[in-house]
Structure formats: C-alpha cells, structure tokens
XYZ file of C-alpha atoms in Angstrom:
709
model
C 22.258 53.410 -10.788
C 19.385 55.227 -12.610
C 19.123 55.117 -16.389
C 19.233 58.746 -16.852
C 22.837 58.485 -15.715
C 23.810 57.291 -19.063
C 23.637 58.976 -22.074
C 24.608 57.652 -26.221
C 27.085 60.313 -27.462
C 27.886 58.585 -30.684
C 26.260 55.754 -33.008
C 28.415 54.152 -35.537
C 27.196 52.118 -38.986
C 29.911 48.921 -38.991
C 30.376 47.427 -42.227
C 32.799 44.527 -43.328
C 36.366 45.807 -43.458
C 36.677 43.597 -46.924
C 33.375 44.651 -49.289
C 34.246 41.140 -51.137
C 32.553 39.590 -47.583
C 28.739 40.487 -48.406
C 28.688 40.951 -52.035
C 29.928 36.848 -52.438
C 26.678 35.760 -50.725
C 23.226 35.951 -52.379
C 20.932 37.531 -51.521
C 18.322 37.213 -49.807
C 20.417 34.878 -47.748
C 18.288 32.395 -47.152
C 17.478 31.167 -43.067
C 16.840 27.415 -42.138
C 13.981 25.941 -40.822
C 15.714 25.682 -37.540
C 15.767 29.545 -37.814
C 12.492 29.711 -39.351
C 10.689 28.645 -36.048
C 12.190 31.659 -33.907
C 9.980 34.478 -33.527
C 11.255 37.812 -35.350
C 10.700 39.985 -32.522
C 12.781 37.592 -30.062
C 16.531 39.113 -29.473
C 19.439 37.495 -27.384
C 20.460 40.527 -25.746
C 23.643 40.266 -22.810
C 25.590 42.636 -20.791
C 29.594 42.361 -20.391
C 30.870 44.349 -17.319
C 34.283 44.923 -17.359
C 35.990 46.669 -14.105
C 38.885 49.121 -14.291
C 42.467 48.432 -14.382
C 45.025 50.999 -13.648
C 47.403 50.124 -16.242
C 45.361 50.184 -19.241
C 42.728 52.710 -21.075
C 39.826 49.432 -20.930
C 38.277 48.824 -24.480
C 38.925 51.776 -26.829
C 36.529 52.392 -28.831
C 38.389 52.876 -31.725
C 39.723 49.901 -31.373
C 36.570 47.993 -30.903
C 35.026 49.184 -33.934
C 37.882 47.924 -35.984
C 37.711 44.265 -34.543
C 33.808 44.853 -35.187
C 34.663 45.274 -39.016
C 36.754 41.806 -38.704
C 34.167 40.094 -36.840
C 31.575 40.936 -40.010
C 33.685 39.758 -42.609
C 33.465 36.201 -40.644
C 29.752 36.841 -40.164
C 28.512 38.972 -43.453
C 25.247 38.201 -43.461
C 24.817 40.158 -39.663
C 25.300 43.092 -41.908
C 21.803 42.670 -43.583
C 18.510 43.394 -42.490
C 15.767 41.006 -41.693
C 12.769 40.742 -44.168
C 9.471 38.554 -44.216
C 8.798 36.695 -47.619
C 5.937 38.066 -48.871
C 4.660 35.012 -50.762
C 5.167 32.343 -47.960
C 6.069 34.496 -44.444
C 9.621 32.936 -44.613
C 12.125 35.077 -42.570
C 15.757 35.919 -44.656
C 18.036 38.580 -44.773
C 18.231 41.221 -47.469
C 19.627 44.367 -48.074
C 23.511 42.698 -47.383
C 26.039 45.595 -46.424
C 23.695 47.815 -45.132
C 25.841 47.625 -41.642
C 25.524 46.833 -37.725
C 25.696 49.661 -35.188
C 28.040 50.571 -32.464
C 26.776 52.847 -30.081
C 29.311 54.922 -27.709
C 27.860 55.843 -24.221
C 28.783 57.795 -21.073
C 27.994 56.664 -17.622
C 28.198 59.356 -14.525
C 28.143 56.603 -12.132
C 31.381 54.517 -10.945
C 31.442 50.582 -10.512
C 34.217 50.906 -7.839
C 31.416 52.546 -5.623
C 29.222 49.337 -5.711
C 29.405 46.674 -2.767
C 28.535 44.126 -5.956
C 28.481 44.150 -9.457
C 25.261 42.901 -9.999
C 22.521 43.337 -13.045
C 19.864 44.885 -10.323
C 22.584 47.827 -9.431
C 23.512 48.565 -12.627
C 21.952 51.381 -14.694
C 18.306 50.540 -15.275
C 19.116 47.218 -14.205
C 21.271 46.737 -17.080
C 18.493 48.004 -19.889
C 20.421 51.391 -20.370
C 23.615 49.656 -21.168
C 21.929 48.292 -24.564
C 21.735 50.023 -27.853
C 17.530 50.683 -28.442
C 15.307 48.157 -29.899
C 12.002 48.333 -31.198
C 10.076 44.503 -30.944
C 7.922 45.802 -33.689
C 7.789 43.612 -36.763
C 8.783 47.134 -38.857
C 11.358 47.769 -36.147
C 12.960 44.026 -36.817
C 13.172 44.927 -40.637
C 14.061 48.295 -40.136
C 16.923 48.067 -37.293
C 20.635 46.382 -37.266
C 20.578 42.453 -36.795
C 23.766 42.967 -34.806
C 24.013 45.797 -32.248
C 26.939 46.690 -29.812
C 26.844 49.569 -27.014
C 29.757 50.412 -25.628
C 29.402 52.549 -22.334
C 32.407 53.724 -20.481
C 31.664 54.506 -16.603
C 33.406 57.701 -14.900
C 35.624 55.342 -12.678
C 36.841 53.490 -16.133
C 35.180 50.528 -16.168
C 33.370 49.493 -19.217
C 30.296 47.655 -20.169
C 29.213 45.834 -23.618
C 25.720 45.691 -24.237
C 25.425 42.759 -27.233
C 22.110 42.350 -29.434
C 21.709 40.138 -31.978
C 18.188 38.615 -33.618
C 17.582 35.222 -32.181
C 16.285 34.285 -35.374
C 19.920 34.246 -36.480
C 21.320 32.711 -34.033
C 20.886 30.788 -30.875
C 22.875 31.543 -27.287
C 25.608 29.160 -28.310
C 26.344 31.331 -31.466
C 26.004 34.190 -29.870
C 28.402 33.810 -27.284
C 30.637 32.439 -29.975
C 30.313 35.644 -31.810
C 31.331 37.437 -28.556
C 34.297 35.164 -28.297
C 34.883 36.123 -31.750
C 35.071 39.794 -31.622
C 37.233 39.371 -28.202
C 39.642 37.238 -30.321
C 40.035 40.089 -33.300
C 40.328 42.538 -30.539
C 43.590 40.689 -29.245
C 44.399 39.379 -32.840
C 43.804 40.025 -36.438
C 42.511 36.966 -37.553
C 40.129 33.664 -36.093
C 42.153 30.810 -35.924
C 38.753 28.596 -36.870
C 36.309 30.529 -39.071
C 32.412 30.154 -37.886
C 30.227 28.197 -40.075
C 27.244 30.064 -40.726
C 25.526 28.693 -43.216
C 22.003 27.482 -41.852
C 21.526 23.427 -41.597
C 19.039 22.422 -44.495
C 18.791 26.161 -46.063
C 19.662 24.928 -49.188
C 17.319 22.138 -50.222
C 16.810 22.169 -53.973
C 13.081 22.264 -54.965
C 12.785 18.436 -55.445
C 13.750 18.198 -52.101
C 11.497 20.675 -50.598
C 8.610 18.810 -52.481
C 9.832 15.555 -50.975
C 9.747 17.105 -47.757
C 5.956 17.692 -47.849
C 5.452 13.842 -47.755
C 7.368 13.028 -44.674
C 5.662 11.931 -41.507
C 6.663 13.612 -38.080
C 5.169 14.074 -35.106
C 6.893 17.591 -33.688
C 5.069 20.385 -35.839
C 1.385 20.741 -37.369
C -0.409 22.996 -39.924
C -3.113 24.980 -38.817
C -4.904 26.894 -41.636
C -6.830 29.164 -39.014
C -4.809 29.605 -36.079
C -6.879 30.051 -33.029
C -5.742 31.626 -30.002
C -6.446 30.630 -26.489
C -6.020 33.998 -24.060
C -5.225 33.887 -20.451
C -5.440 37.464 -19.114
C -2.412 38.848 -17.216
C -2.841 38.686 -13.599
C -0.062 41.244 -12.688
C 2.984 42.636 -14.158
C 6.432 40.675 -14.102
C 9.550 40.540 -12.068
C 12.659 39.530 -12.794
C 15.286 37.735 -10.421
C 18.348 36.260 -9.923
C 18.227 33.198 -7.898
C 21.645 31.118 -6.277
C 22.013 28.098 -6.172
C 25.444 26.790 -4.508
C 27.302 23.659 -5.475
C 25.745 21.935 -2.113
C 22.564 22.879 -2.649
C 22.568 21.539 -6.294
C 24.365 18.190 -4.806
C 21.373 17.951 -2.369
C 18.914 18.941 -5.169
C 20.509 15.937 -6.867
C 20.229 13.478 -4.150
C 16.252 14.285 -3.898
C 15.732 14.176 -7.905
C 17.253 10.345 -8.466
C 15.001 7.484 -8.780
C 15.922 5.512 -5.402
C 14.431 2.570 -6.253
C 16.530 2.195 -9.591
C 20.171 2.537 -11.144
C 18.748 5.685 -13.352
C 20.520 9.358 -13.358
C 19.627 12.464 -13.689
C 21.558 15.510 -14.733
C 22.166 18.884 -12.485
C 20.338 20.631 -15.333
C 17.269 18.127 -14.797
C 17.258 18.171 -11.023
C 16.935 22.143 -11.259
C 14.596 22.079 -13.853
C 12.464 19.277 -11.531
C 12.793 21.839 -8.729
C 11.698 25.204 -10.310
C 8.808 23.794 -12.291
C 7.310 22.146 -8.895
C 8.294 25.244 -6.960
C 6.800 27.730 -9.355
C 3.753 25.342 -9.614
C 3.031 25.235 -5.807
C 3.243 28.872 -5.544
C 0.705 29.743 -8.700
C -1.594 26.989 -7.020
C -1.028 28.663 -3.287
C -1.417 32.509 -4.888
C -4.886 31.396 -6.647
C -5.966 29.623 -3.554
C -5.023 32.980 -1.302
C -7.155 34.737 -4.117
C -9.824 32.811 -6.258
C -10.602 35.746 -7.786
C -7.473 35.200 -9.794
C -7.955 34.423 -13.329
C -7.846 30.622 -14.314
C -4.416 29.087 -14.619
C -3.359 27.716 -18.384
C -1.943 24.230 -18.140
C 1.325 23.797 -16.573
C 3.486 22.989 -19.668
C 7.165 22.695 -19.359
C 9.633 23.478 -22.578
C 13.312 23.809 -22.758
C 15.024 23.671 -25.862
C 18.089 20.874 -26.492
C 20.991 21.658 -28.627
C 21.394 19.673 -31.715
C 25.052 20.164 -32.770
C 26.680 17.267 -31.479
C 23.632 15.154 -31.468
C 23.302 15.581 -35.779
C 26.920 16.120 -36.236
C 26.555 19.594 -37.646
C 29.838 21.279 -38.358
C 32.212 22.528 -35.693
C 31.855 26.589 -34.728
C 27.907 26.182 -36.112
C 26.529 29.735 -35.702
C 22.917 29.660 -36.775
C 20.225 28.167 -34.571
C 20.336 24.478 -33.612
C 17.877 24.294 -30.887
C 14.936 21.825 -30.668
C 12.764 22.692 -28.355
C 10.881 19.899 -26.158
C 7.905 19.977 -23.856
C 6.048 18.210 -21.727
C 2.617 18.520 -19.146
C 2.768 16.831 -15.821
C -0.185 15.649 -13.650
C -1.738 18.158 -11.045
C -0.930 15.246 -8.853
C 2.725 15.272 -9.382
C 3.546 18.529 -9.526
C 1.623 19.457 -6.268
C 2.366 16.220 -4.219
C 4.791 14.027 -5.892
C 8.451 13.463 -4.938
C 10.711 15.515 -6.693
C 12.702 12.294 -8.771
C 9.100 11.606 -10.386
C 9.674 15.175 -11.957
C 13.215 14.773 -12.956
C 12.449 11.749 -14.377
C 9.814 12.924 -16.539
C 12.310 15.920 -17.622
C 15.300 13.880 -17.893
C 13.438 11.465 -20.357
C 11.878 14.624 -22.159
C 15.564 15.814 -23.589
C 16.675 11.952 -24.702
C 13.726 10.687 -26.796
C 14.458 9.921 -30.516
C 13.246 13.236 -31.593
C 16.590 14.843 -30.166
C 19.007 11.699 -30.367
C 18.248 10.455 -33.683
C 20.007 12.257 -36.955
C 17.291 10.661 -39.351
C 13.831 11.616 -37.200
C 15.581 15.210 -36.345
C 16.259 15.641 -40.409
C 12.864 14.039 -41.309
C 11.363 16.685 -38.883
C 13.257 19.719 -40.128
C 12.857 18.731 -43.717
C 9.246 18.898 -43.577
C 9.114 21.927 -41.919
C 11.624 23.460 -44.834
C 8.968 22.435 -47.283
C 5.907 23.953 -45.637
C 4.957 26.623 -48.122
C 3.668 28.987 -45.434
C 5.784 29.035 -42.165
C 3.664 31.319 -40.359
C 0.989 28.569 -40.125
C 3.514 25.863 -38.574
C 2.596 25.037 -34.770
C 3.901 23.075 -31.830
C 1.687 21.496 -29.419
C 3.451 23.526 -26.248
C 0.766 25.853 -24.513
C 1.228 29.383 -23.819
C 0.138 31.157 -20.784
C 0.003 32.084 -16.804
C 1.231 28.278 -15.948
C 3.844 27.836 -18.175
C 7.580 27.607 -17.732
C 10.457 27.697 -20.223
C 13.973 27.083 -19.039
C 17.570 27.050 -20.876
C 20.957 26.074 -20.183
C 23.299 28.716 -20.350
C 25.562 27.871 -17.619
C 27.601 25.239 -19.671
C 28.302 28.227 -22.660
C 32.160 30.123 -21.992
C 30.316 33.138 -21.114
C 33.563 34.523 -19.175
C 36.764 33.143 -20.105
C 36.152 33.733 -24.079
C 35.120 37.441 -23.484
C 38.439 38.470 -22.235
C 39.098 41.700 -24.143
C 41.811 43.821 -22.205
C 40.549 41.767 -19.110
C 38.629 39.390 -18.226
C 34.876 40.220 -16.952
C 33.321 40.823 -13.830
C 30.039 39.817 -14.784
C 28.189 38.425 -17.575
C 24.057 38.244 -17.655
C 21.495 38.882 -19.878
C 19.210 41.881 -18.519
C 15.392 41.686 -17.851
C 13.711 43.471 -21.264
C 10.178 44.285 -22.013
C 10.600 41.138 -24.270
C 12.358 38.711 -21.683
C 9.868 39.471 -18.825
C 7.390 36.705 -19.563
C 5.846 34.856 -16.562
C 7.821 31.529 -16.339
C 10.687 32.407 -18.667
C 14.378 31.482 -16.800
C 17.851 30.854 -17.667
C 20.540 28.884 -15.789
C 23.715 30.991 -16.233
C 27.461 30.533 -14.722
C 28.503 32.444 -11.725
C 31.728 34.426 -11.728
C 33.457 32.267 -10.381
C 32.695 29.308 -12.808
C 32.313 26.790 -10.102
C 29.724 24.648 -9.339
C 26.739 26.913 -8.284
C 24.347 28.295 -10.634
C 22.282 31.479 -11.182
C 18.862 31.273 -12.459
C 17.634 34.534 -14.092
C 13.902 33.547 -13.939
C 10.970 36.017 -14.384
C 7.459 35.644 -12.519
C 4.510 37.396 -12.113
C 5.057 39.888 -9.244
C 2.508 37.769 -6.795
C 3.811 34.704 -7.303
C 7.008 35.781 -5.980
C 5.687 35.956 -2.610
C 4.713 32.546 -2.312
C 7.511 31.144 -4.344
C 9.636 32.771 -1.483
C 7.483 31.028 1.313
C 8.085 27.814 0.260
C 11.411 28.599 -0.514
C 12.138 29.839 2.953
C 10.177 27.327 5.260
C 12.486 24.518 3.250
C 15.695 26.051 2.976
C 15.671 27.201 6.495
C 15.972 23.856 7.895
C 17.953 22.295 5.315
C 20.438 25.487 5.951
C 20.830 24.947 9.618
C 21.180 20.718 9.223
C 23.773 21.402 6.180
C 25.672 24.120 8.435
C 25.495 21.905 11.547
C 26.424 18.933 9.706
C 29.708 20.925 8.173
C 30.562 22.449 11.244
C 30.609 19.182 13.054
C 32.609 17.421 9.984
C 35.314 19.828 10.125
C 35.779 19.207 14.114
C 35.611 16.067 13.945
C 38.526 15.711 10.682
C 40.305 18.554 12.771
C 40.645 16.369 15.666
C 41.805 13.324 13.647
C 44.173 15.434 11.958
C 45.498 16.900 15.168
C 45.750 13.626 16.506
C 47.620 12.113 13.827
C 50.181 15.079 13.625
C 50.825 15.063 17.748
C 51.273 11.051 17.540
C 53.318 10.907 14.646
C 55.633 13.771 15.681
C 55.336 12.358 19.564
C 54.246 16.180 20.792
C 52.494 14.881 23.735
C 55.654 12.350 24.608
C 53.066 9.555 24.518
C 53.556 8.111 21.600
C 55.791 5.928 22.587
C 53.384 3.900 24.997
C 51.080 3.274 22.016
C 51.640 -0.442 21.071
C 49.991 -2.597 18.318
C 49.052 -4.923 20.752
C 44.780 -5.177 19.968
C 42.508 -5.056 17.823
C 39.510 -2.852 17.939
C 35.994 -3.520 18.628
C 35.414 -2.759 14.859
C 37.984 -4.875 13.590
C 37.239 -7.882 16.217
C 33.544 -7.555 14.473
C 34.402 -7.650 10.795
C 37.143 -10.574 10.991
C 34.893 -12.632 12.492
C 32.948 -12.790 9.231
C 33.985 -15.413 6.306
C 36.549 -14.280 3.363
C 37.857 -11.433 4.934
C 41.271 -13.044 6.516
C 44.434 -11.478 4.954
C 47.040 -14.021 4.049
C 49.971 -11.756 4.545
C 51.251 -8.246 4.982
C 54.497 -6.824 3.644
C 57.196 -6.465 6.477
C 58.474 -3.003 7.473
C 61.902 -3.286 6.366
C 62.048 0.021 4.680
C 62.673 1.006 8.365
C 66.351 0.436 8.260
C 66.669 2.102 4.966
C 65.968 5.198 6.087
C 68.006 7.896 7.580
C 68.308 7.809 11.630
C 66.523 10.593 11.800
C 63.271 9.477 10.289
C 63.174 6.183 11.681
C 61.457 7.079 14.789
C 58.976 9.049 12.865
C 58.476 6.212 11.005
C 58.368 3.732 13.475
C 55.321 6.049 15.147
C 53.600 6.301 11.476
C 53.370 1.782 12.353
C 51.224 2.587 15.522
C 48.681 5.650 14.460
C 46.141 3.175 13.821
C 45.997 2.451 17.425
C 45.612 6.116 18.260
C 43.189 7.414 15.660
C 41.925 4.566 13.957
C 38.526 4.247 16.246
C 38.206 7.859 15.445
C 38.943 7.603 11.971
C 36.327 4.932 11.484
C 33.761 6.839 13.379
C 34.416 10.525 11.303
C 34.558 8.560 8.166
C 31.624 6.710 8.694
C 29.428 9.995 9.253
C 30.028 10.560 5.528
C 27.351 7.987 4.687
C 24.898 11.007 5.538
C 26.118 12.824 2.281
C 23.684 10.276 0.584
C 21.216 12.116 1.796
C 22.682 15.464 1.071
C 25.122 14.375 -1.268
C 28.046 16.510 -0.316
C 29.888 14.077 -2.594
C 33.791 13.705 -1.781
C 35.361 10.293 -1.703
C 32.683 8.970 0.093
C 32.682 5.215 -1.657
C 36.778 4.659 -1.844
C 36.954 5.992 1.840
C 34.399 3.765 3.262
C 35.646 0.742 1.883
C 39.623 1.490 2.681
C 37.847 1.691 6.208
C 35.320 -0.808 6.346
C 36.802 -3.087 3.363
C 40.236 -3.129 4.084
C 41.484 -1.645 7.721
C 39.250 -3.353 9.596
C 39.008 -6.633 8.411
C 42.764 -7.146 8.060
C 44.454 -6.294 11.402
C 47.918 -6.269 9.903
C 47.410 -3.015 7.639
C 46.801 -1.238 10.694
C 50.372 -1.010 11.442
C 51.371 0.034 7.734
C 52.750 3.718 7.269
C 50.666 3.821 4.788
C 47.468 4.031 7.063
C 49.178 7.242 8.344
C 49.461 8.796 5.170
C 46.344 8.356 4.060
C 44.309 9.378 7.040
C 46.597 13.004 6.985
C 45.804 13.506 3.399
C 41.988 12.514 4.453
C 42.076 14.549 7.305
C 44.073 17.482 5.634
C 41.425 17.962 2.891
C 38.672 17.249 4.627
C 38.695 20.093 7.165
C 39.287 22.570 4.469
C 36.495 21.168 2.625
C 33.674 20.952 5.241
C 34.860 24.347 6.518
C 34.406 25.932 3.260
C 30.890 24.116 2.581
C 29.800 25.794 6.189
C 31.107 29.201 5.193
C 29.451 29.286 1.779
C 26.317 28.318 3.584
C 26.589 30.880 6.141
C 27.364 33.455 2.841
C 30.872 33.934 3.448
C 33.369 32.702 0.872
C 36.779 33.278 2.609
C 39.642 33.070 -0.342
C 42.293 31.746 1.811
C 39.941 28.526 2.251
C 38.966 28.700 -1.832
C 42.703 28.727 -2.432
C 43.485 25.881 -0.454
C 40.255 24.006 -1.723
C 41.459 24.285 -5.054
C 45.434 24.055 -4.295
C 45.609 21.261 -1.947
C 44.306 18.673 -4.046
C 47.902 18.871 -5.936
C 49.540 17.174 -3.299
C 46.917 15.664 -1.160
C 44.913 13.756 -3.982
C 47.917 11.517 -4.844
C 49.272 10.971 -1.562
C 45.666 9.894 -0.090
C 44.520 7.971 -3.178
C 47.754 6.121 -3.395
C 47.958 5.212 0.088
C 44.233 3.625 -0.251
C 45.342 1.804 -3.209
C 48.612 0.158 -1.927
C 46.848 -0.582 1.500
C 44.526 -1.936 -0.635
C 47.332 -4.505 -2.034
C 48.937 -5.370 0.649
C 45.962 -7.326 1.503
C 46.569 -9.589 -1.699
C 48.006 -13.213 -1.138
C 51.660 -13.647 -1.992
C 50.465 -16.303 -4.697
C 49.853 -15.405 -8.234
C 46.078 -14.880 -9.097
C 46.453 -17.187 -12.153
C 45.270 -20.636 -10.839
C 48.420 -23.575 -10.769
C 49.887 -26.090 -8.569
C 52.588 -23.187 -7.043
C 49.554 -21.132 -6.398
C 47.678 -23.215 -4.973
C 50.644 -24.380 -2.576
C 51.436 -21.127 -1.946
C 47.489 -20.340 -1.280
C 44.912 -19.939 -3.825
C 42.908 -16.325 -4.502
C 39.111 -16.339 -2.884
C 36.454 -14.367 -4.356
C 36.920 -11.404 -2.744
C 40.736 -11.548 -3.480
C 39.989 -11.117 -7.241
C 37.667 -8.437 -6.151
C 40.154 -6.168 -4.201
C 42.574 -6.827 -6.842
C 40.315 -5.088 -9.586
C 39.660 -2.509 -7.117
C 43.342 -1.953 -6.890
C 43.754 -1.594 -10.885
C 40.619 0.487 -10.896
C 41.905 3.359 -8.426
C 44.344 4.975 -10.627
C 42.361 5.685 -13.799
C 40.145 7.140 -10.697
C 42.565 9.094 -9.638
C 43.649 10.307 -12.902
C 39.627 10.982 -13.568
C 39.607 13.288 -10.473
C 42.550 14.803 -10.492
C 42.350 16.291 -13.862
C 38.518 17.139 -13.314
C 39.950 19.353 -9.818
C 42.784 20.907 -12.067
C 40.107 21.993 -14.548
C 38.102 23.232 -12.050
C 40.747 24.993 -10.537
C 41.614 26.924 -13.561
C 37.771 27.986 -13.641
C 37.535 29.211 -10.194
C 41.020 30.446 -9.274
C 42.537 31.541 -13.191
C 43.413 32.789 -15.515
C 40.426 34.473 -16.007
C 39.840 36.757 -12.909
C 41.699 39.715 -13.390
C 43.822 38.586 -16.445
C 44.931 40.615 -19.246
C 45.235 39.667 -22.783
C 48.240 39.717 -24.615
C-alpha cells in the first residue's frame, strides 16, 4: 500500500467535554524534571489496526470524537501547547484549552487483501496513518500535543494513528492514555482516573534552592556545550525482527553466568545479544570498507521505569524513566561470551541510581533546581556506535485497546524521528505469548553484515532445534502409544508383562546407599473398584515394565535443554525418574506411575511438535489450542502423580524422632529431603497452573476478535 492511497478529509479540534477541567489548572502547567530532560521534538507514535467486522461499523468517528472529549476531561493539560520558558529554557504547557486534533482519513486499499497485516504492508509503512508532524521547535510549540488520525479502509477496517509529545509522558503513560480512550469509548467514565501531576514539579523556591547543593553523579551542567560530530555513513532502515520463545530461552541460557547462581532476565539476554551483533556487524562493515567514517564509542542506553521503584502514585501518566547507560570494551563485545555482556547490562539497571528512592529523589531535585535546563547533560555519547533499546513488550498494548473489536496490530512506525541508527523497541506480538518483536533501526549497510551473522548462527541452531524437537516428539509419541497399548491391552500381550525383575537402571541406582524404600502402600484399591475397571488397574501396576526404560531414556534426553533451554518440567521429572522410580523398585508397580507417564507423554507430544512447527515457520492452530488447553487436566494429573509417588517412598513412622519412630524405622536425611519436596510440590503446581491460565488468556482470548460491550 502506498501513502497516496490515504487522504485526509476532515480535521476536528477536540476540547474537554467540561470546560472546568482545564480552567482549574494553573497556567503555565509545569512539567517535572523527568519530563524536562526529554527532547521537545521527540514524539511517541503508534498505529492501532482493527480488521473489519461483519457485525458492526468499526469505531464511528462521531463516537470516537465524543470519547476524546471525555478523555481530555481526565487529561486536560493535553489541550494546551508546549512552550519553552524564555528565562531558563524550561519546557512547560501554556494556552490550555486550545485543544487536541482529530484527523479523519480514507484509504482506498483493503486490509483483507493482505496476506499479513504488518506495518511494512500498510500505507507509507504506517506513516500515512499518522497525523502530520513538524519536528522543528517552532512546529512542536505551535501544533497539538496530542493527535489522533482515524483512517477507514475500503473494506471497513480502521486504523488509529495516535501521537503524543514524549515530553508530556512516556510509553507506559501513552498506552494508559489509549487504554483510557478505549474504556471511555465503551463506557462514560473511568473506573480509575489518572495521575497527571509530574513528580517534583511543585517544589517551593526554598526546595529548589536546596536542590542546588545536592550531590549526584548522573548529570552535569555544561556551560558551553561541545558537540562531537560523527559523519553519517548511509541512510537508516528500520526492520521488525521476530524472536520466538524458544530462541529467547536459548539466548537466556547462553546469557546466564555458568559459574554462579546469578540470573538474567529475557530483556537482559536479548539486549546483550543485539548489542554484540550490532557491534560486530559495524566492525565487519568497516573492515569491508575502510573508507567509512570512524565509529563512535559503543555506548548502550536503556530507560528504567521508576514507577514502582520510587513509589509513584497509581496510574502515573507523566514521564517516569531514568536512562541508564554504559560502554563495554571492544574485547568483550567482539570476542567475549554472551553472559559477560548480559551480566553488565543486568547490573546496569539495578544500581542504587535506579533502585534507591533517596538517590533518585536527590538526582531529580538537583535537576529541578538547575536554572537552565538546556545545559544539563548526561555522559551518554551519541554517534554511529550507539545502541538504545526500550522494553515495550511488557505494556498493555493489545488487551487494553479494545474498541469494538481487539486490534490485529499495534506497532510504532519507523518515522523520520525514530529512524536513528541504533534505536530499537521490544514490542509484544499479536498472540502475546512468549515471542518478542524488535523494531530496530540501523544504518542500511550494517544490515547486510547483521543478517550474515544471523544466518550463519541461526541456520545451525535452527536445524539442531528442529531435529531435537522432532526426535523428542517421536520419543514421547512412542511412550504414549506403548502406555495406551499396555493399559488397554490393545496387543493382547499385557498379561505377559510381570513385575518380576527390575531394570538395569534400577539395579544401579538401588546399589547406592541411603536410597532404599522402607515400604510401599499395598494395592488394596483394586478390590474397591468396579469389576470392569479392575483389569485396567492391574495392567496399570505393570506399565513400568513395558515403558519404564524407554521413558527414562526419553525424559533424560531433556537434560539437553540445559543447553538450549526449551524449559518444561525438566527438573521435577528428572527427579521423579532418577530420584524416585529407579531407586525404589516397588514404586514401579504403583498405578500412579501410569498416570504420570500418560500426562508427561501427552503434554510433550503436543509441546515438542508445536516447537518444531514454529521453528519451521508454521503455527498450527490446533496445536496452539491443545498446548494452552490440555494443561487444565494434564498438569494436575502429572504433578500430583509425581508428588504421591514421591510420598509413597517415605517411611511409615513419624518424621519426629521418638521411641515409636525408632521402633518403626527412623527417617534418614534423604527421607526428610523427599518429604520437603512433597510439600513444595503443591505451591509449585499452583504457580505453574495459574501462570499457564494467564498465558492461555493472552494467547487464545479474550483479546482475539473479542467484542466490547
């Protein structure tokens, strides 16, 4: 789709529904120090796309305009205009009540003709769906702070292009604003009003004077700003990179220090991966073409959300980001292991400057006290070697922006402002599962070497992971088939399977000290069952001798997941095999072994086949549904079977030492460990179960295609 297919037909000035909303504010409306450090010309711009619905006219303009007037009652300062205070260069908002702007546009193209609704396929790669924007200081102070463009496609689909001056709020505040607009579209008031006053914006003259004497290390005042210029090598290009959940898990494993008990987040791992890849691509580009300009220092910057760290009010709208930066050595970035980079980035965002309320307060009181905000500088060096990454993927971009239907796409277009070499955003995918999209802008020639590095690494990794997942699917399928064949005697051979011998694994394990079972509960349950179920129960007590060795082998292969971290129940399952079943042969005749293996194998056939399909570029809807539905039954079945098999290995005596327990058999240290694990099993199951319910809600609904009331 081209930009020419979109034409603006109307422009409305939108003001508060209640004039008293903005007249009650002081003018000029003061911004806080966390706002004042944001460049005035930088906006936040996002496109929300809604596929056509046969049942309803999507987002009528009149209803949207009414919702905007209600929204501005809660955010009345957005009806003003930005101005720079001539005395100290402090940005503030004046001319309150001037209004926001609603643009109404038509697009001659149809969304339903697109194979994939993605920003590159939309008019002007999404830019034509945004209202006009003048980034000059004159334009920023003249034009509205907040604009919305409503574009209706020929098929009836709608795009909302929303833009807000970043200086008035950060990305979390921006999506809160859009979510509030959607709520007011569906209702007539907000259940939870926003907080629009900026932190430290209302200091007294005495407090400002005291702030000048505060010591802090994050910023400095540069009396005569000096600019280091790095020539631009080529135009910049933006791309969207998809990282699957399995790829992210593999990255996270590589990004974890193997010599310690430390941890890194997915954000740390992905940032470290991109930091190294971009740096190496830039090095290779300059090795390929030595005539290119010198690369600036490889500084890395990421904003840290201070809301929860310093106790800002709920639903805080203004900026609450503190930018942390660092620069790693050439040796670490070019040749070091990923975990070294990830550890540095992990520590970067967890220093006292972002975790100590007192230190944050001291820093920004100092900023608020400075008489000339234009002279405040930070040590981050801009240029051709930088990388700046922001985490948007944890924000409520999809579920909260439901108008008549849920959006099929929410993404920031690459605008002339955001096409900065080394600027990237992590954003959620439409499915809102474990995958992450990265909107990354790089110099055009850098992409060639970035792609070569990716192709060389990812092809081998992809083939390995596909092979592993296919073999795992086949292995667990064989276990599942054997279990069902045995329990239901489908081959007529189940009666010949007798629990008379132990496996080789069991003979090895039980030769170790401190692992012998004291007793196993008798199988008197059989006689209490209906007659028709008794044969099935008896066969369930011999399942181990049919599938035990195969199950132990297949499950033990999951130890490879320490390398590429396709995480499931690896730790507890390996313990159930090697810590319970094999050391205690009587457990093998417990029917719970059958239910445990059935739950494992059914779960893993779906999981591994889903991973294999995803790696091959397909995501079968049936597998997706099964993956996020079967757990309702299989998780409790498998986990409780594991837990009670573990319980069955415990001595019959009391765990509290006494004469009676001495007579019946004292508990050994390993018995206490198994008893503790039995108690831990249940909160662990609860955490895993509720996590999967949340994930199911994100992936399967209610967001997809759900209509608003």
